[in-house]
PDB file of C-alpha atoms in Angstrom:
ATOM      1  CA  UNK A 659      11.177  -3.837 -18.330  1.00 87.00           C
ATOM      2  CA  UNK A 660      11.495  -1.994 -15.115  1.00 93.00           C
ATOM      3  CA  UNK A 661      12.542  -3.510 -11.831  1.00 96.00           C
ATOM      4  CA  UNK A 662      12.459  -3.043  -8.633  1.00 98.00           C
ATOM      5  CA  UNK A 663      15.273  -1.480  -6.307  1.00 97.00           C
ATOM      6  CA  UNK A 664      17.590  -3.313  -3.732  1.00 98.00           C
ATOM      7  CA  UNK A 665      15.610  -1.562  -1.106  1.00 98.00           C
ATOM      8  CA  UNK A 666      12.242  -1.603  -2.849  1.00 98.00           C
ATOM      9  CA  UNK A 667      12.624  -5.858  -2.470  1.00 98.00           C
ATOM     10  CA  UNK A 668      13.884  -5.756   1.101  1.00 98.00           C
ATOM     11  CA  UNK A 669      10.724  -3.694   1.995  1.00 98.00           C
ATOM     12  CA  UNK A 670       8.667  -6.021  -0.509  1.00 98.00           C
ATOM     13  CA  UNK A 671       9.689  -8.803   1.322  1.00 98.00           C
ATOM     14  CA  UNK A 672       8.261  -7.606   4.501  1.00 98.00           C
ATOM     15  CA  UNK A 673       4.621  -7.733   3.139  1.00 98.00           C
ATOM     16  CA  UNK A 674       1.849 -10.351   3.027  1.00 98.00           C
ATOM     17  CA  UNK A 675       2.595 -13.255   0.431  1.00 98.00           C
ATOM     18  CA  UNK A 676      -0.510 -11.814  -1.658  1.00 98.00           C
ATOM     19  CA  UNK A 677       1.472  -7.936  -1.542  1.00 98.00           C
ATOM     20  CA  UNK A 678       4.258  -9.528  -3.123  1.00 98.00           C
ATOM     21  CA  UNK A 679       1.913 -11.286  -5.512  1.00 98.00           C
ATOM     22  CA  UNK A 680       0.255  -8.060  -7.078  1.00 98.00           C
ATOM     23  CA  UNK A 681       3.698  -6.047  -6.991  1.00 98.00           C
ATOM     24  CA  UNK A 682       5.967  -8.327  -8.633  1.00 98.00           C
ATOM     25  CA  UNK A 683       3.159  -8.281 -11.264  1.00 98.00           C
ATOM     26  CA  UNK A 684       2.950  -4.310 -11.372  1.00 98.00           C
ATOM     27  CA  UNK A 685       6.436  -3.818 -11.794  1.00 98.00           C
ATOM     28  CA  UNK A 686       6.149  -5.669 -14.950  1.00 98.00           C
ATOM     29  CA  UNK A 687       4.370  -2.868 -16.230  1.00 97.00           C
ATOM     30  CA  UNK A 688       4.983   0.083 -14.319  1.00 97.00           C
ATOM     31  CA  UNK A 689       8.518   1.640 -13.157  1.00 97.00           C
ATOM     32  CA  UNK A 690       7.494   2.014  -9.210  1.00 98.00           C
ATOM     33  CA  UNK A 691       9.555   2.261  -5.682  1.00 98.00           C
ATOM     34  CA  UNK A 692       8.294   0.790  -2.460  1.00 98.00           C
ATOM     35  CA  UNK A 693       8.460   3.525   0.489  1.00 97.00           C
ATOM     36  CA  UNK A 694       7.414   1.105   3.191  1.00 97.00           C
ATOM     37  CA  UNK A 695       6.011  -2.859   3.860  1.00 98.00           C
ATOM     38  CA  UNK A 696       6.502  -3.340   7.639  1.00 97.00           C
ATOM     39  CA  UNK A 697       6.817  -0.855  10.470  1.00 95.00           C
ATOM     40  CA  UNK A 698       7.785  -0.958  14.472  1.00 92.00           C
ATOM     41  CA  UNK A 699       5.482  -0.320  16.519  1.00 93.00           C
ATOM     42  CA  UNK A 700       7.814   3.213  16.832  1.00 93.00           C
ATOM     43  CA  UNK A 701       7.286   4.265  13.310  1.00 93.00           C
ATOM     44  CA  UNK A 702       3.061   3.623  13.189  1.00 95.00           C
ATOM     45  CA  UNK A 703       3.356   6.087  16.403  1.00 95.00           C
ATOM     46  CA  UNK A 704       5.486   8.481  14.449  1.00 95.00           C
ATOM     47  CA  UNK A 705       3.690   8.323  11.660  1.00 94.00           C
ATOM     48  CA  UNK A 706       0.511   9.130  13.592  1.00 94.00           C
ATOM     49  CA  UNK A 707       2.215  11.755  14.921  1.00 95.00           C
ATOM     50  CA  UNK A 708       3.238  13.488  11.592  1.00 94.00           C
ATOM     51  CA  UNK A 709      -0.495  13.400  10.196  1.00 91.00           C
ATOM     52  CA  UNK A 710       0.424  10.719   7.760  1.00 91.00           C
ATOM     53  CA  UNK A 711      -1.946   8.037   9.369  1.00 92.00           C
ATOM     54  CA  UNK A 712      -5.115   8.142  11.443  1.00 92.00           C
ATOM     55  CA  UNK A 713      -4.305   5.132  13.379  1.00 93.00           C
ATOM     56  CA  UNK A 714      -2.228   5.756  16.279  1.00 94.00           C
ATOM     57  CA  UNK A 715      -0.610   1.755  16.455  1.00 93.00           C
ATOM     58  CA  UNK A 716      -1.390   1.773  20.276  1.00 93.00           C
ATOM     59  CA  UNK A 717      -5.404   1.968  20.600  1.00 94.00           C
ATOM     60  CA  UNK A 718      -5.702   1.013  16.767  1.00 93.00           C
ATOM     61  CA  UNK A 719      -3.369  -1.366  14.934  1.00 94.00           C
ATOM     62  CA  UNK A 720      -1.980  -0.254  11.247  1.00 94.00           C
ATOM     63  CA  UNK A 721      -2.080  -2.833   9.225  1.00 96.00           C
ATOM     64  CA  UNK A 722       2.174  -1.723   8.537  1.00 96.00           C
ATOM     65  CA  UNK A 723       2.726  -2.801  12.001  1.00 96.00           C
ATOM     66  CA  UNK A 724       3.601  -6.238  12.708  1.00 94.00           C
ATOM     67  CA  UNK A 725       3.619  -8.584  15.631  1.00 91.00           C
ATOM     68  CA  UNK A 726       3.653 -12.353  16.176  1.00 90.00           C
ATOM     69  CA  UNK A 727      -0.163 -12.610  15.277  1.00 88.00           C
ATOM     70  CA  UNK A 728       0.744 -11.040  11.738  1.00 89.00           C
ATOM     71  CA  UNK A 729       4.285 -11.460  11.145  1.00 95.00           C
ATOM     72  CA  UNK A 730       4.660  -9.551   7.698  1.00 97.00           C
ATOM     73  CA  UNK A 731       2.935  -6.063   6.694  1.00 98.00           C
ATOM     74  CA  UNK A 732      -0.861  -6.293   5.242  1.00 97.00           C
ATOM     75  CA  UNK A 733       0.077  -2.588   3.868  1.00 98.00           C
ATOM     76  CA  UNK A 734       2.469  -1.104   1.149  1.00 98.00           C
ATOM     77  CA  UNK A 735       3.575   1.836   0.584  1.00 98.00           C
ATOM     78  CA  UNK A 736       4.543   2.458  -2.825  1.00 98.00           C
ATOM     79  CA  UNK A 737       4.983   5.229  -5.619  1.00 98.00           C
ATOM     80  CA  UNK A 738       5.042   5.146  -9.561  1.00 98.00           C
ATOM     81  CA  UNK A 739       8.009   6.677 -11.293  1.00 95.00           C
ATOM     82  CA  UNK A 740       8.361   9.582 -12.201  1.00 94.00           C
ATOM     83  CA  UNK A 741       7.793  10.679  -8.415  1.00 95.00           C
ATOM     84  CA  UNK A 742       5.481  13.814  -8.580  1.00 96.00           C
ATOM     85  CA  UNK A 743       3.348  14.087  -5.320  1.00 96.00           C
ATOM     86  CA  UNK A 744       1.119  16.866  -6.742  1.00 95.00           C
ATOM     87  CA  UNK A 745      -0.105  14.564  -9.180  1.00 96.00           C
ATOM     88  CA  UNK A 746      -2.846  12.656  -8.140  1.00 95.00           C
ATOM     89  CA  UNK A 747      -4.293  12.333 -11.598  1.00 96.00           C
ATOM     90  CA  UNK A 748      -1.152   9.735 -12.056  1.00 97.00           C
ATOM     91  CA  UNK A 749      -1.739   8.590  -8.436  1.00 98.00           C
ATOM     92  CA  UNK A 750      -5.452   7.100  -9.693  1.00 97.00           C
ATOM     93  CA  UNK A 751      -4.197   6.095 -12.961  1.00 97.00           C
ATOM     94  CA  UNK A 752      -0.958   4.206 -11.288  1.00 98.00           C
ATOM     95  CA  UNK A 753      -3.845   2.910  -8.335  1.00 98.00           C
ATOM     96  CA  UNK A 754      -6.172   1.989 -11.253  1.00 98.00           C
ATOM     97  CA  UNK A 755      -3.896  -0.236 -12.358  1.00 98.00           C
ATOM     98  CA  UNK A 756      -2.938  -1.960  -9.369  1.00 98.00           C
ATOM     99  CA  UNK A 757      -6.236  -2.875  -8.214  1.00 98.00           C
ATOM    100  CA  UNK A 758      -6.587  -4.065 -11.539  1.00 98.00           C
ATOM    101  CA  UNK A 759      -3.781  -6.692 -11.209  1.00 98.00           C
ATOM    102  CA  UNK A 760      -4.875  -7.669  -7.455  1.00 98.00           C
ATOM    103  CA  UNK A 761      -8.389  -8.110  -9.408  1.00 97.00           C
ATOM    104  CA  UNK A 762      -7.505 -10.539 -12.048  1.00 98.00           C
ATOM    105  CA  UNK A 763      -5.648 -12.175  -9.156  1.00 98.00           C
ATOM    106  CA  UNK A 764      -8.555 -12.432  -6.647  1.00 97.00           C
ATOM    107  CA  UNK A 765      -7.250 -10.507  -4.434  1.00 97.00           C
ATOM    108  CA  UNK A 766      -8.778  -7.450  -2.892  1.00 97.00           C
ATOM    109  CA  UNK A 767      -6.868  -4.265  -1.705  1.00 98.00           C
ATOM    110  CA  UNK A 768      -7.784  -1.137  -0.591  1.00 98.00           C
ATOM    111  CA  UNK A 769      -6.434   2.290  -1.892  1.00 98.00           C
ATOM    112  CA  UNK A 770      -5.650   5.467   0.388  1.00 97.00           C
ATOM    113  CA  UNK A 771      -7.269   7.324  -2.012  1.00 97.00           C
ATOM    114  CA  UNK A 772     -10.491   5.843  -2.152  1.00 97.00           C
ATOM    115  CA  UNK A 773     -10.814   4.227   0.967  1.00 96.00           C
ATOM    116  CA  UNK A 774     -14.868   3.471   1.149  1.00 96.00           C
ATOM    117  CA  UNK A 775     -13.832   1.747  -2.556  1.00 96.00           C
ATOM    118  CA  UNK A 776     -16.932   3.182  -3.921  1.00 96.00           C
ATOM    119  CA  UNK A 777     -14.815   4.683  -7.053  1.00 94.00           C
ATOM    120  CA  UNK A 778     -15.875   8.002  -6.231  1.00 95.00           C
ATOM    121  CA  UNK A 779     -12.489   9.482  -5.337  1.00 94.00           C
ATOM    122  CA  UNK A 780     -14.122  13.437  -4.459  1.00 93.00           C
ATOM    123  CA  UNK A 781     -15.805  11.653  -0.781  1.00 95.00           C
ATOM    124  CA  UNK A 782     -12.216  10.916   0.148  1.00 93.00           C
ATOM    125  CA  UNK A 783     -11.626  12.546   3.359  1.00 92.00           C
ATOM    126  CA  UNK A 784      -7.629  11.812   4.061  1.00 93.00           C
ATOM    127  CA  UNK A 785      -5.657  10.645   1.039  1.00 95.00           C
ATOM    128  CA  UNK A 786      -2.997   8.611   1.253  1.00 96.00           C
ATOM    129  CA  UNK A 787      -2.049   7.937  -2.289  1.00 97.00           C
ATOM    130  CA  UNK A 788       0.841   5.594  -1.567  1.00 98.00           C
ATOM    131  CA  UNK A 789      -1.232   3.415   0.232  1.00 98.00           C
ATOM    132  CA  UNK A 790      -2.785  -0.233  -0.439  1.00 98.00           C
ATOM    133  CA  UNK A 791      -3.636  -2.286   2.240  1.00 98.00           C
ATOM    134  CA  UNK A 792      -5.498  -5.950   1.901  1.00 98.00           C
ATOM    135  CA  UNK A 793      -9.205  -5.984   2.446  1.00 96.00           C
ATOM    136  CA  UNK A 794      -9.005  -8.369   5.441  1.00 82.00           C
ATOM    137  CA  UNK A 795     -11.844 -10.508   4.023  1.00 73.00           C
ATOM    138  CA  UNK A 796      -9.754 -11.646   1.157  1.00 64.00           C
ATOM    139  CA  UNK A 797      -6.526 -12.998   2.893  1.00 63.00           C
ATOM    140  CA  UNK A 798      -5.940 -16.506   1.835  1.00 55.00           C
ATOM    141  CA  UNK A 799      -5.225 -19.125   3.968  1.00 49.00           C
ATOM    142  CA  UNK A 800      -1.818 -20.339   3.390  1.00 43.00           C
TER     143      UNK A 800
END
């Protein structure tokens, strides 16, 4: 059974309660890595800045960036293993199976490569395959 890296829990830990939820459940399954949970203020600018996210974290808030209003990360990044970012046939089947899990557990994400969640992944305008991010509507109250 895979499991997840030193580093890979560190970052996991910096996510939502309902994050953790759904990827101690994947990992089960599915060999994966976590990239990112939280990020400074610094790194939403710098990832703006690099083309790798459309919010800037100054105007817009990512949901990576944390404050005291939201304390831990409502966004992961996270890829499956084996690691090929060409593939984005095994990006949607690896994504697939995520929001499957988050399904069955009532929670509702969001993928970077469908991001209107219509399941129509050709309309997608900026993919960001590493991406899941809670659907705000969903967060439980804890």
């Amino acid at each position: 059974m895979p499991n997840f890296s030193t580093s890979s829990k560190q970052r996991l830990a910096t996510c939502h309660p309902d994050l953790q939820k759904v990827f101690n459940e994947v990992i089960k399954y599915i060999d994966c890595a976590i990239l990112e949970g939280a990020r400074s203020d610094f790194d939403q600018q710098k990832a703006f800045k690099a083309g790798n996210s459309k919010v800037d974290g100054i105007k817009i808030r990512g949901k990576h960036q944390v404050d005291a209003k939201n304390p831990l990360s409502r966004a992961i990044d996270i890829v499956p293993h084996p690691l090929n970012w060409r593939d984005r046939e095994r990006f949607s089947y690896f994504a697939g199976f995520v929001l499957g899990i988050a399904t069955s557990m009532n929670i509702k994400l969001r993928w970077g490569g469908d991001w209107d969640c219509d399941n129509d992944l050709s309309d997608n305008n900026f993919d960001d395959l590493p991406h899941f991010e809670i659907i705000e509507s969903s967060l439980k109250t804890k």
